Amino acid sequence: MLSQQIIDCLNQQINLEIYSSHLYLQMSSWCAYKSLEGCATFLSQHADEEMTHMRRLLNYLQETGAFAVIDGMQAPPTDFNSLTEMFEKIYGHEKLVTSKINNLVHLANTEPDYATLQFLQWYVAEQHQEEFLFKSILDKIKLIGTEGQGIFFIDREIANMAANRTQETTAMN
Ligand SMILES: [Fe+2]
Ligand SMILES: [Fe+2]
């Protein structure tokens, strides 16, 4: 049995994960439009992953007999000045998601709600991985540079990351 405050915060998190998915799908579309196929594939995969994060939360709420509510979504931004700016936005967004997870952990710990606290551990680890992932992409972009053929090599690097991710997912199934 969850408290109303926990239910409300988990519902907010569900909607934030859906927004994350929409944001990355929109960014994937922007990359495809700019002929950055590697980035487009990578971000499309990532949009799918965000929906799996949402479903994990949805299932948890439903298992406890709580009511999950899907909000109307704010439209994600559609235009970016550069690939660097786009990945900086992603990194900033992931840091925001981490702060929301941290707030939820704090709330579950304070109530205390040990089942939710335990459930949220997966998200704590996942957010660490996501921040690390996007920070490493930004580091690569800085290292390679976007001048001249740089953007081509960055896209190829990110295409490799997407291919590795597909292999990992296939191996897990
Ligand atoms: Fe997520
Ligand atoms: Fe994420």
PDB file of C-alpha atoms and ligand atoms in Angstrom:
ATOM      1  CA  MET A   1       0.000   0.000   0.000  1.00  0.00           C
ATOM      2  CA  LEU A   2       1.599   3.233  -1.144  1.00  0.00           C
ATOM      3  CA  SER A   3       0.990   6.689   0.307  1.00  0.00           C
ATOM      4  CA  GLN A   4      -0.730   9.228  -1.945  1.00  0.00           C
ATOM      5  CA  GLN A   5       2.455  11.307  -2.054  1.00  0.00           C
ATOM      6  CA  ILE A   6       4.508   8.344  -3.306  1.00  0.00           C
ATOM      7  CA  ILE A   7       1.801   7.517  -5.886  1.00  0.00           C
ATOM      8  CA  ASP A   8       1.792  11.129  -7.117  1.00  0.00           C
ATOM      9  CA  CYS A   9       5.580  11.244  -7.413  1.00  0.00           C
ATOM     10  CA  LEU A  10       5.753   7.856  -9.193  1.00  0.00           C
ATOM     11  CA  ASN A  11       3.092   9.115 -11.614  1.00  0.00           C
ATOM     12  CA  GLN A  12       5.163  12.240 -12.267  1.00  0.00           C
ATOM     13  CA  GLN A  13       8.146   9.985 -12.960  1.00  0.00           C
ATOM     14  CA  ILE A  14       6.100   7.884 -15.410  1.00  0.00           C
ATOM     15  CA  ASN A  15       5.255  11.039 -17.327  1.00  0.00           C
ATOM     16  CA  LEU A  16       8.844  12.285 -17.230  1.00  0.00           C
ATOM     17  CA  GLU A  17      10.047   8.970 -18.749  1.00  0.00           C
ATOM     18  CA  ILE A  18       7.458   9.336 -21.539  1.00  0.00           C
ATOM     19  CA  TYR A  19       8.626  12.910 -22.107  1.00  0.00           C
ATOM     20  CA  SER A  20      12.243  11.662 -22.250  1.00  0.00           C
ATOM     21  CA  SER A  21      11.204   9.155 -24.895  1.00  0.00           C
ATOM     22  CA  HIS A  22       9.454  11.850 -26.958  1.00  0.00           C
ATOM     23  CA  LEU A  23      12.449  14.155 -26.589  1.00  0.00           C
ATOM     24  CA  TYR A  24      14.909  11.521 -27.850  1.00  0.00           C
ATOM     25  CA  LEU A  25      12.608  10.456 -30.663  1.00  0.00           C
ATOM     26  CA  GLN A  26      12.356  14.099 -31.781  1.00  0.00           C
ATOM     27  CA  MET A  27      16.134  14.445 -31.581  1.00  0.00           C
ATOM     28  CA  SER A  28      16.515  11.210 -33.552  1.00  0.00           C
ATOM     29  CA  SER A  29      14.291  12.682 -36.228  1.00  0.00           C
ATOM     30  CA  TRP A  30      16.398  15.888 -36.280  1.00  0.00           C
ATOM     31  CA  CYS A  31      19.555  13.783 -36.743  1.00  0.00           C
ATOM     32  CA  ALA A  32      17.971  11.757 -39.560  1.00  0.00           C
ATOM     33  CA  TYR A  33      16.979  15.017 -41.260  1.00  0.00           C
ATOM     34  CA  LYS A  34      20.608  16.192 -41.001  1.00  0.00           C
ATOM     35  CA  SER A  35      21.855  12.850 -42.448  1.00  0.00           C
ATOM     36  CA  LEU A  36      23.423  11.836 -39.120  1.00  0.00           C
ATOM     37  CA  GLU A  37      22.230   8.240 -39.364  1.00  0.00           C
ATOM     38  CA  GLY A  38      24.361   6.870 -36.505  1.00  0.00           C
ATOM     39  CA  CYS A  39      23.033   9.462 -34.052  1.00  0.00           C
ATOM     40  CA  ALA A  40      19.484   8.939 -35.350  1.00  0.00           C
ATOM     41  CA  THR A  41      19.654   5.173 -34.708  1.00  0.00           C
ATOM     42  CA  PHE A  42      21.262   5.612 -31.301  1.00  0.00           C
ATOM     43  CA  LEU A  43      18.632   8.126 -30.142  1.00  0.00           C
ATOM     44  CA  SER A  44      15.757   6.088 -31.532  1.00  0.00           C
ATOM     45  CA  GLN A  45      17.011   3.117 -29.474  1.00  0.00           C
ATOM     46  CA  HIS A  46      17.300   5.360 -26.475  1.00  0.00           C
ATOM     47  CA  ALA A  47      13.723   6.589 -26.924  1.00  0.00           C
ATOM     48  CA  ASP A  48      12.601   2.934 -26.725  1.00  0.00           C
ATOM     49  CA  GLU A  49      14.654   2.422 -23.559  1.00  0.00           C
ATOM     50  CA  GLU A  50      12.905   5.353 -21.883  1.00  0.00           C
ATOM     51  CA  MET A  51       9.564   3.663 -22.565  1.00  0.00           C
ATOM     52  CA  THR A  52      10.838   0.512 -20.811  1.00  0.00           C
ATOM     53  CA  HIS A  53      11.703   2.720 -17.800  1.00  0.00           C
ATOM     54  CA  MET A  54       8.152   4.059 -17.907  1.00  0.00           C
ATOM     55  CA  ARG A  55       6.662   0.536 -18.072  1.00  0.00           C
ATOM     56  CA  ARG A  56       8.686  -0.647 -15.084  1.00  0.00           C
ATOM     57  CA  LEU A  57       7.165   2.212 -13.028  1.00  0.00           C
ATOM     58  CA  LEU A  58       3.691   1.570 -14.436  1.00  0.00           C
ATOM     59  CA  ASN A  59       3.872  -2.129 -13.475  1.00  0.00           C
ATOM     60  CA  TYR A  60       5.071  -1.264  -9.983  1.00  0.00           C
ATOM     61  CA  LEU A  61       2.142   1.128  -9.420  1.00  0.00           C
ATOM     62  CA  GLN A  62      -0.321  -1.432 -10.789  1.00  0.00           C
ATOM     63  CA  GLU A  63       1.094  -4.254  -8.618  1.00  0.00           C
ATOM     64  CA  THR A  64       0.419  -2.155  -5.530  1.00  0.00           C
ATOM     65  CA  GLY A  65      -3.170  -1.473  -6.605  1.00  0.00           C
ATOM     66  CA  ALA A  66      -2.441   2.221  -7.276  1.00  0.00           C
ATOM     67  CA  PHE A  67      -3.835   4.125 -10.247  1.00  0.00           C
ATOM     68  CA  ALA A  68      -1.362   5.216 -12.946  1.00  0.00           C
ATOM     69  CA  VAL A  69      -2.297   8.424 -14.755  1.00  0.00           C
ATOM     70  CA  ILE A  70      -0.837   9.412 -18.139  1.00  0.00           C
ATOM     71  CA  ASP A  71      -0.722  13.187 -18.592  1.00  0.00           C
ATOM     72  CA  GLY A  72      -0.933  15.270 -21.732  1.00  0.00           C
ATOM     73  CA  MET A  73       2.639  15.712 -22.917  1.00  0.00           C
ATOM     74  CA  GLN A  74       4.518  18.927 -23.487  1.00  0.00           C
ATOM     75  CA  ALA A  75       5.967  18.941 -27.020  1.00  0.00           C
ATOM     76  CA  PRO A  76       9.768  18.499 -27.073  1.00  0.00           C
ATOM     77  CA  PRO A  77      11.989  21.127 -28.765  1.00  0.00           C
ATOM     78  CA  THR A  78      12.346  20.523 -32.506  1.00  0.00           C
ATOM     79  CA  ASP A  79      15.396  22.543 -33.471  1.00  0.00           C
ATOM     80  CA  PHE A  80      19.000  22.586 -32.295  1.00  0.00           C
ATOM     81  CA  ASN A  81      21.894  24.806 -33.318  1.00  0.00           C
ATOM     82  CA  SER A  82      24.377  21.957 -33.422  1.00  0.00           C
ATOM     83  CA  LEU A  83      24.945  18.312 -32.521  1.00  0.00           C
ATOM     84  CA  THR A  84      27.010  19.469 -29.530  1.00  0.00           C
ATOM     85  CA  GLU A  85      24.146  21.622 -28.244  1.00  0.00           C
ATOM     86  CA  MET A  86      21.738  18.712 -28.685  1.00  0.00           C
ATOM     87  CA  PHE A  87      23.905  16.315 -26.641  1.00  0.00           C
ATOM     88  CA  GLU A  88      24.439  19.015 -23.996  1.00  0.00           C
ATOM     89  CA  LYS A  89      20.646  19.272 -23.728  1.00  0.00           C
ATOM     90  CA  ILE A  90      20.421  15.480 -23.316  1.00  0.00           C
ATOM     91  CA  TYR A  91      23.067  15.483 -20.585  1.00  0.00           C
ATOM     92  CA  GLY A  92      21.209  18.302 -18.799  1.00  0.00           C
ATOM     93  CA  HIS A  93      17.928  16.416 -19.132  1.00  0.00           C
ATOM     94  CA  GLU A  94      19.425  13.211 -17.689  1.00  0.00           C
ATOM     95  CA  LYS A  95      20.767  15.213 -14.729  1.00  0.00           C
ATOM     96  CA  LEU A  96      17.244  16.535 -14.159  1.00  0.00           C
ATOM     97  CA  VAL A  97      15.856  12.960 -14.236  1.00  0.00           C
ATOM     98  CA  THR A  98      18.527  11.907 -11.713  1.00  0.00           C
ATOM     99  CA  SER A  99      17.481  14.733  -9.373  1.00  0.00           C
ATOM    100  CA  LYS A 100      13.841  13.565  -9.580  1.00  0.00           C
ATOM    101  CA  ILE A 101      14.872   9.978  -8.780  1.00  0.00           C
ATOM    102  CA  ASN A 102      16.933  11.270  -5.856  1.00  0.00           C
ATOM    103  CA  ASN A 103      13.882  13.174  -4.553  1.00  0.00           C
ATOM    104  CA  LEU A 104      11.811   9.994  -4.811  1.00  0.00           C
ATOM    105  CA  VAL A 105      14.471   7.987  -2.953  1.00  0.00           C
ATOM    106  CA  HIS A 106      14.546  10.644  -0.252  1.00  0.00           C
ATOM    107  CA  LEU A 107      10.763  10.555   0.084  1.00  0.00           C
ATOM    108  CA  ALA A 108      10.638   6.724   0.243  1.00  0.00           C
ATOM    109  CA  ASN A 109      13.408   6.767   2.839  1.00  0.00           C
ATOM    110  CA  THR A 110      11.692   9.412   4.948  1.00  0.00           C
ATOM    111  CA  GLU A 111       8.229   7.823   5.020  1.00  0.00           C
ATOM    112  CA  PRO A 112       9.683   5.072   5.334  1.00  0.00           C
ATOM    113  CA  ASP A 113       8.486   2.959   2.367  1.00  0.00           C
ATOM    114  CA  TYR A 114      11.074   0.173   2.062  1.00  0.00           C
ATOM    115  CA  ALA A 115       9.450  -1.603  -0.897  1.00  0.00           C
ATOM    116  CA  THR A 116       9.572   1.596  -2.986  1.00  0.00           C
ATOM    117  CA  LEU A 117      13.058   2.357  -1.705  1.00  0.00           C
ATOM    118  CA  GLN A 118      14.183  -1.078  -2.914  1.00  0.00           C
ATOM    119  CA  PHE A 119      12.334  -0.698  -6.234  1.00  0.00           C
ATOM    120  CA  LEU A 120      14.030   2.654  -6.890  1.00  0.00           C
ATOM    121  CA  GLN A 121      17.563   1.235  -6.558  1.00  0.00           C
ATOM    122  CA  TRP A 122      17.403   0.078 -10.184  1.00  0.00           C
ATOM    123  CA  TYR A 123      16.727   3.680 -11.277  1.00  0.00           C
ATOM    124  CA  VAL A 124      19.598   5.020  -9.162  1.00  0.00           C
ATOM    125  CA  ALA A 125      22.004   2.652 -10.964  1.00  0.00           C
ATOM    126  CA  GLU A 126      20.410   3.328 -14.362  1.00  0.00           C
ATOM    127  CA  GLN A 127      20.736   7.114 -13.973  1.00  0.00           C
ATOM    128  CA  HIS A 128      24.395   6.723 -13.049  1.00  0.00           C
ATOM    129  CA  GLN A 129      24.908   4.750 -16.299  1.00  0.00           C
ATOM    130  CA  GLU A 130      22.965   7.255 -18.396  1.00  0.00           C
ATOM    131  CA  GLU A 131      24.869  10.268 -17.065  1.00  0.00           C
ATOM    132  CA  PHE A 132      28.141   8.410 -17.678  1.00  0.00           C
ATOM    133  CA  LEU A 133      27.034   7.489 -21.219  1.00  0.00           C
ATOM    134  CA  PHE A 134      26.095  11.022 -22.283  1.00  0.00           C
ATOM    135  CA  LYS A 135      29.081  12.590 -20.564  1.00  0.00           C
ATOM    136  CA  SER A 136      31.337  10.191 -22.497  1.00  0.00           C
ATOM    137  CA  ILE A 137      29.633  11.162 -25.784  1.00  0.00           C
ATOM    138  CA  LEU A 138      30.193  14.862 -25.013  1.00  0.00           C
ATOM    139  CA  ASP A 139      33.842  14.110 -24.201  1.00  0.00           C
ATOM    140  CA  LYS A 140      34.201  12.319 -27.562  1.00  0.00           C
ATOM    141  CA  ILE A 141      32.627  15.242 -29.409  1.00  0.00           C
ATOM    142  CA  LYS A 142      35.098  17.626 -27.736  1.00  0.00           C
ATOM    143  CA  LEU A 143      38.005  15.309 -28.529  1.00  0.00           C
ATOM    144  CA  ILE A 144      37.149  14.758 -32.206  1.00  0.00           C
ATOM    145  CA  GLY A 145      35.717  18.242 -32.871  1.00  0.00           C
ATOM    146  CA  THR A 146      32.863  19.037 -35.236  1.00  0.00           C
ATOM    147  CA  GLU A 147      34.950  20.881 -37.832  1.00  0.00           C
ATOM    148  CA  GLY A 148      35.350  19.389 -41.320  1.00  0.00           C
ATOM    149  CA  GLN A 149      35.099  15.598 -41.249  1.00  0.00           C
ATOM    150  CA  GLY A 150      34.796  15.576 -37.456  1.00  0.00           C
ATOM    151  CA  ILE A 151      31.022  15.338 -37.564  1.00  0.00           C
ATOM    152  CA  PHE A 152      31.288  12.272 -39.854  1.00  0.00           C
ATOM    153  CA  PHE A 153      33.617  10.492 -37.410  1.00  0.00           C
ATOM    154  CA  ILE A 154      31.412  11.386 -34.450  1.00  0.00           C
ATOM    155  CA  ASP A 155      28.380   9.948 -36.239  1.00  0.00           C
ATOM    156  CA  ARG A 156      30.341   6.767 -37.000  1.00  0.00           C
ATOM    157  CA  GLU A 157      31.406   6.435 -33.342  1.00  0.00           C
ATOM    158  CA  ILE A 158      27.811   6.790 -32.214  1.00  0.00           C
ATOM    159  CA  ALA A 159      26.658   4.296 -34.877  1.00  0.00           C
ATOM    160  CA  ASN A 160      29.114   1.803 -33.298  1.00  0.00           C
ATOM    161  CA  MET A 161      27.645   2.499 -29.866  1.00  0.00           C
ATOM    162  CA  ALA A 162      24.143   1.817 -31.243  1.00  0.00           C
ATOM    163  CA  ALA A 163      25.331  -1.445 -32.860  1.00  0.00           C
ATOM    164  CA  ASN A 164      26.949  -2.576 -29.581  1.00  0.00           C
ATOM    165  CA  ARG A 165      23.755  -1.766 -27.725  1.00  0.00           C
ATOM    166  CA  THR A 166      21.767  -3.927 -30.176  1.00  0.00           C
ATOM    167  CA  GLN A 167      24.217  -6.811 -29.577  1.00  0.00           C
ATOM    168  CA  GLU A 168      23.933  -6.452 -25.796  1.00  0.00           C
ATOM    169  CA  THR A 169      20.126  -6.430 -25.964  1.00  0.00           C
ATOM    170  CA  THR A 170      20.093  -9.489 -28.257  1.00  0.00           C
ATOM    171  CA  ALA A 171      22.487 -11.346 -25.917  1.00  0.00           C
ATOM    172  CA  MET A 172      20.252 -10.581 -22.928  1.00  0.00           C
ATOM    173  CA  ASN A 173      17.128 -12.019 -24.633  1.00  0.00           C
TER     174      ASN A 173
HETATM  175 FE    FE B   1      14.778   6.932 -18.073  1.00  0.00          FE
HETATM  176 FE    FE B   2      17.357   8.454 -19.583  1.00  0.00          FE
END
